[in-house]
Amino acid sequence: TETENIKFWLQFIVTCMQGRRESPYVIIACSFRDRLNDGEEKKARVWGTPLAKRLGLVFQHKLQIHDTVFLLNTLEQDDTMQQFRQVLCSECERVRLAQPKMPKVCSDITRSFEQWQPEGGTISHMRHFVDTVLYDPLVSQLNRFKNHARDTFLEVHALLIKIALQFLHDSGLLIWIDGEKRIEESSRDIAKPSHIADFVVTNPQWFCN
């Protein structure tokens, strides 16, 4: 049934988010309202609010479940869709304000990426991406190790690149698949055979489509 399906996905969220200090905030939204007749839509609306409250009790201390189930027609920009967007924006802002202050280097990396204009593609070779996007934000961090041994400098260089790429990946700005040892190899010899970790997808929406 629909209720059992929702419970399954809520339990899936609980399982995936174990160890987090704050309970995840969940908004239940049902699409395809346009496929319901008037009687079915009315029944769904009556079913939605008590369900949200009941699930809130079932998953108490594990999830924060919004007290309204949104029944959406994604083909129209009606009042329900506007209300749904307002709730999403409000929660996103709450999460943003609750986050610890971002280190300056992370802000610099994000700004550099947003200002970067890829030349007609959605995929970039990692070496090119590092040279054009990550070099300036990371150079000040690397300068701290310029007097160290070459092997130490290269190790720190590779580690910083990996952290920066993972940060952009986790932020949803790009898609990067980590590959063992590929950062060190790629930074030294771009002519080596291609590997998936040698590239970054700079347009995640294109990849999803």
Coordinates of C-alpha atoms in Angstrom, one line a residue:
T1 CA 0.0 0.0 0.0
E2 CA 1.0 3.7 -0.3
T3 CA 1.4 3.9 3.5
E4 CA 3.8 0.9 3.6
N5 CA 5.8 2.3 0.7
I6 CA 6.2 5.6 2.6
K7 CA 7.2 3.8 5.8
F8 CA 9.8 1.9 3.8
W9 CA 11.5 5.0 2.5
L10 CA 11.3 6.7 5.8
Q11 CA 13.1 3.8 7.4
F12 CA 15.6 3.9 4.6
I13 CA 16.4 7.5 5.4
V14 CA 16.8 6.6 9.1
T15 CA 19.2 3.9 8.2
C16 CA 21.3 6.1 5.9
M17 CA 21.4 9.0 8.4
Q18 CA 22.5 7.0 11.5
G19 CA 25.2 8.8 13.5
R20 CA 23.9 12.3 12.7
R21 CA 23.4 14.5 15.7
E22 CA 20.2 16.1 14.3
S23 CA 17.2 14.1 13.1
P24 CA 16.6 14.6 9.3
Y25 CA 13.7 16.8 8.3
V26 CA 11.3 15.1 5.9
I27 CA 8.6 16.5 3.8
I28 CA 6.2 14.0 2.2
A29 CA 5.0 15.0 -1.3
C30 CA 2.8 12.9 -3.6
S31 CA 2.8 13.7 -7.3
F32 CA 0.4 13.0 -10.2
R33 CA -2.5 14.7 -8.6
D34 CA -3.7 15.5 -12.2
R35 CA -4.4 11.8 -12.6
L36 CA -7.0 11.7 -9.8
N37 CA -10.7 12.4 -10.1
D38 CA -12.4 14.8 -7.6
G39 CA -13.4 11.9 -5.3
E40 CA -9.9 10.4 -5.2
E41 CA -8.3 13.8 -4.6
K42 CA -10.6 14.5 -1.7
K43 CA -9.9 11.1 -0.2
A44 CA -6.2 11.6 -0.6
R45 CA -6.3 15.0 1.2
V46 CA -8.3 13.5 4.1
W47 CA -5.8 10.7 4.3
G48 CA -2.7 12.9 4.1
T49 CA -2.6 15.0 7.3
P50 CA -3.5 12.2 9.8
L51 CA -0.9 10.0 8.1
A52 CA 1.8 12.7 8.6
K53 CA 1.0 13.0 12.2
R54 CA 0.9 9.2 12.7
L55 CA 4.2 8.7 11.0
G56 CA 5.7 11.6 13.1
L57 CA 4.9 9.5 16.2
V58 CA 6.2 6.3 14.7
F59 CA 9.5 7.9 13.8
Q60 CA 9.7 10.2 16.9
H61 CA 13.4 11.1 17.8
K62 CA 14.5 9.6 14.4
L63 CA 12.9 12.0 11.9
Q64 CA 11.3 15.4 11.9
I65 CA 8.3 14.9 9.6
H66 CA 6.4 17.9 8.3
D67 CA 2.8 17.8 9.5
T68 CA 1.3 18.2 5.9
V69 CA 1.4 15.7 3.1
F70 CA 1.6 17.8 -0.1
L71 CA -0.5 16.5 -3.0
L72 CA 1.1 18.0 -6.1
N73 CA 0.1 18.5 -9.7
T74 CA 3.5 19.1 -11.2
L75 CA 1.9 20.4 -14.5
E76 CA 0.5 23.5 -12.8
Q77 CA 1.9 26.3 -10.6
D78 CA -1.0 26.3 -8.2
D79 CA -1.3 27.4 -4.5
T80 CA -0.2 24.0 -3.3
M81 CA 2.9 24.0 -5.4
Q82 CA 3.8 27.5 -4.1
Q83 CA 3.2 26.4 -0.5
F84 CA 5.4 23.4 -1.1
R85 CA 8.2 25.6 -2.5
Q86 CA 7.9 28.0 0.5
V87 CA 8.3 25.1 2.9
L88 CA 11.3 23.8 1.0
C89 CA 13.0 27.2 0.9
S90 CA 12.3 27.8 4.6
E91 CA 13.9 24.5 5.6
C92 CA 16.9 25.0 3.3
E93 CA 17.5 28.4 4.9
R94 CA 17.2 26.9 8.4
V95 CA 19.7 24.2 7.5
R96 CA 22.1 26.8 5.9
L97 CA 22.0 29.0 9.0
A98 CA 22.6 25.9 11.3
Q99 CA 25.8 24.9 9.4
P100 CA 29.1 25.7 11.0
K101 CA 31.0 28.6 9.3
M102 CA 32.6 27.5 6.1
P103 CA 36.4 27.8 5.9
K104 CA 37.6 30.7 3.6
V105 CA 39.3 28.3 1.3
C106 CA 36.0 26.5 0.7
S107 CA 34.3 29.8 -0.1
D108 CA 37.2 30.6 -2.5
I109 CA 36.9 27.2 -4.2
T110 CA 33.1 27.6 -4.6
R111 CA 33.5 31.2 -6.0
S112 CA 36.2 30.1 -8.4
F113 CA 34.0 27.3 -9.7
E114 CA 30.9 29.5 -10.1
Q115 CA 33.0 32.1 -12.1
W116 CA 34.5 29.4 -14.3
Q117 CA 33.1 29.1 -17.8
P118 CA 33.8 25.7 -19.3
E119 CA 34.3 25.7 -23.1
G120 CA 31.2 24.2 -24.4
G121 CA 31.3 20.9 -22.4
T122 CA 29.8 19.3 -19.4
I123 CA 32.9 17.1 -18.8
S124 CA 36.4 18.4 -18.0
H125 CA 39.7 16.6 -17.7
M126 CA 40.7 16.7 -14.1
R127 CA 44.2 18.2 -14.9
H128 CA 42.6 21.1 -16.8
F129 CA 40.0 21.6 -14.1
V130 CA 42.6 21.7 -11.4
D131 CA 44.8 24.2 -13.3
T132 CA 41.9 26.5 -14.2
V133 CA 39.6 26.3 -11.2
L134 CA 41.4 25.0 -8.1
Y135 CA 45.0 26.4 -8.6
D136 CA 44.3 29.9 -7.2
P137 CA 42.2 28.9 -4.2
L138 CA 44.7 26.2 -3.2
V139 CA 48.0 28.0 -3.9
S140 CA 48.0 29.9 -0.5
Q141 CA 47.5 26.5 1.3
L142 CA 50.4 25.0 -0.7
N143 CA 52.7 27.8 0.0
R144 CA 52.8 26.6 3.6
F145 CA 54.7 23.5 2.4
K146 CA 56.9 25.0 -0.3
N147 CA 60.0 24.5 1.8
H148 CA 59.3 20.9 2.6
A149 CA 60.7 17.9 0.7
R150 CA 59.4 17.4 -2.8
D151 CA 57.6 14.1 -1.9
T152 CA 55.9 15.8 1.0
F153 CA 54.9 18.7 -1.2
L154 CA 53.4 16.4 -3.9
E155 CA 51.6 14.4 -1.3
V156 CA 50.0 17.5 0.2
H157 CA 49.2 18.8 -3.2
A158 CA 47.4 15.6 -4.2
L159 CA 45.5 15.5 -0.8
L160 CA 44.3 19.1 -1.2
I161 CA 43.1 18.5 -4.7
K162 CA 41.2 15.4 -3.5
I163 CA 39.6 17.3 -0.6
A164 CA 38.6 20.2 -2.9
L165 CA 37.1 17.8 -5.5
Q166 CA 35.2 15.9 -2.8
F167 CA 33.9 19.2 -1.3
L168 CA 32.5 20.3 -4.7
H169 CA 31.1 16.8 -5.3
D170 CA 29.4 16.8 -1.8
S171 CA 28.1 20.3 -2.5
G172 CA 26.3 19.1 -5.6
L173 CA 28.3 21.4 -7.9
L174 CA 30.0 18.6 -9.9
I175 CA 30.3 14.9 -10.1
W176 CA 33.7 13.3 -9.4
I177 CA 34.5 9.6 -8.9
D178 CA 37.4 9.1 -6.7
G179 CA 40.1 6.7 -8.0
E180 CA 43.0 5.3 -6.0
K181 CA 46.3 6.9 -7.0
R182 CA 44.8 8.7 -10.0
I183 CA 45.3 12.2 -8.7
E184 CA 49.0 11.7 -8.2
E185 CA 49.4 10.1 -11.6
S186 CA 47.3 12.6 -13.5
S187 CA 49.0 15.6 -11.9
R188 CA 52.3 14.3 -13.2
D189 CA 51.5 12.8 -16.6
I190 CA 48.3 13.8 -18.5
A191 CA 49.2 11.4 -21.3
K192 CA 48.4 8.3 -19.3
P193 CA 45.4 6.2 -20.4
S194 CA 42.1 7.7 -19.5
H195 CA 40.3 6.6 -16.4
I196 CA 36.9 7.7 -15.1
A197 CA 38.6 9.4 -12.1
D198 CA 40.6 11.6 -14.6
F199 CA 37.4 13.6 -15.4
V200 CA 34.8 15.7 -13.6
V201 CA 31.2 16.2 -14.7
T202 CA 30.8 19.9 -14.3
N203 CA 27.0 19.9 -15.1
P204 CA 25.4 17.3 -12.8
Q205 CA 21.9 18.0 -14.3
W206 CA 23.2 17.0 -17.7
F207 CA 24.5 13.7 -16.2
C208 CA 21.1 13.0 -14.4
N209 CA 19.2 13.7 -17.6

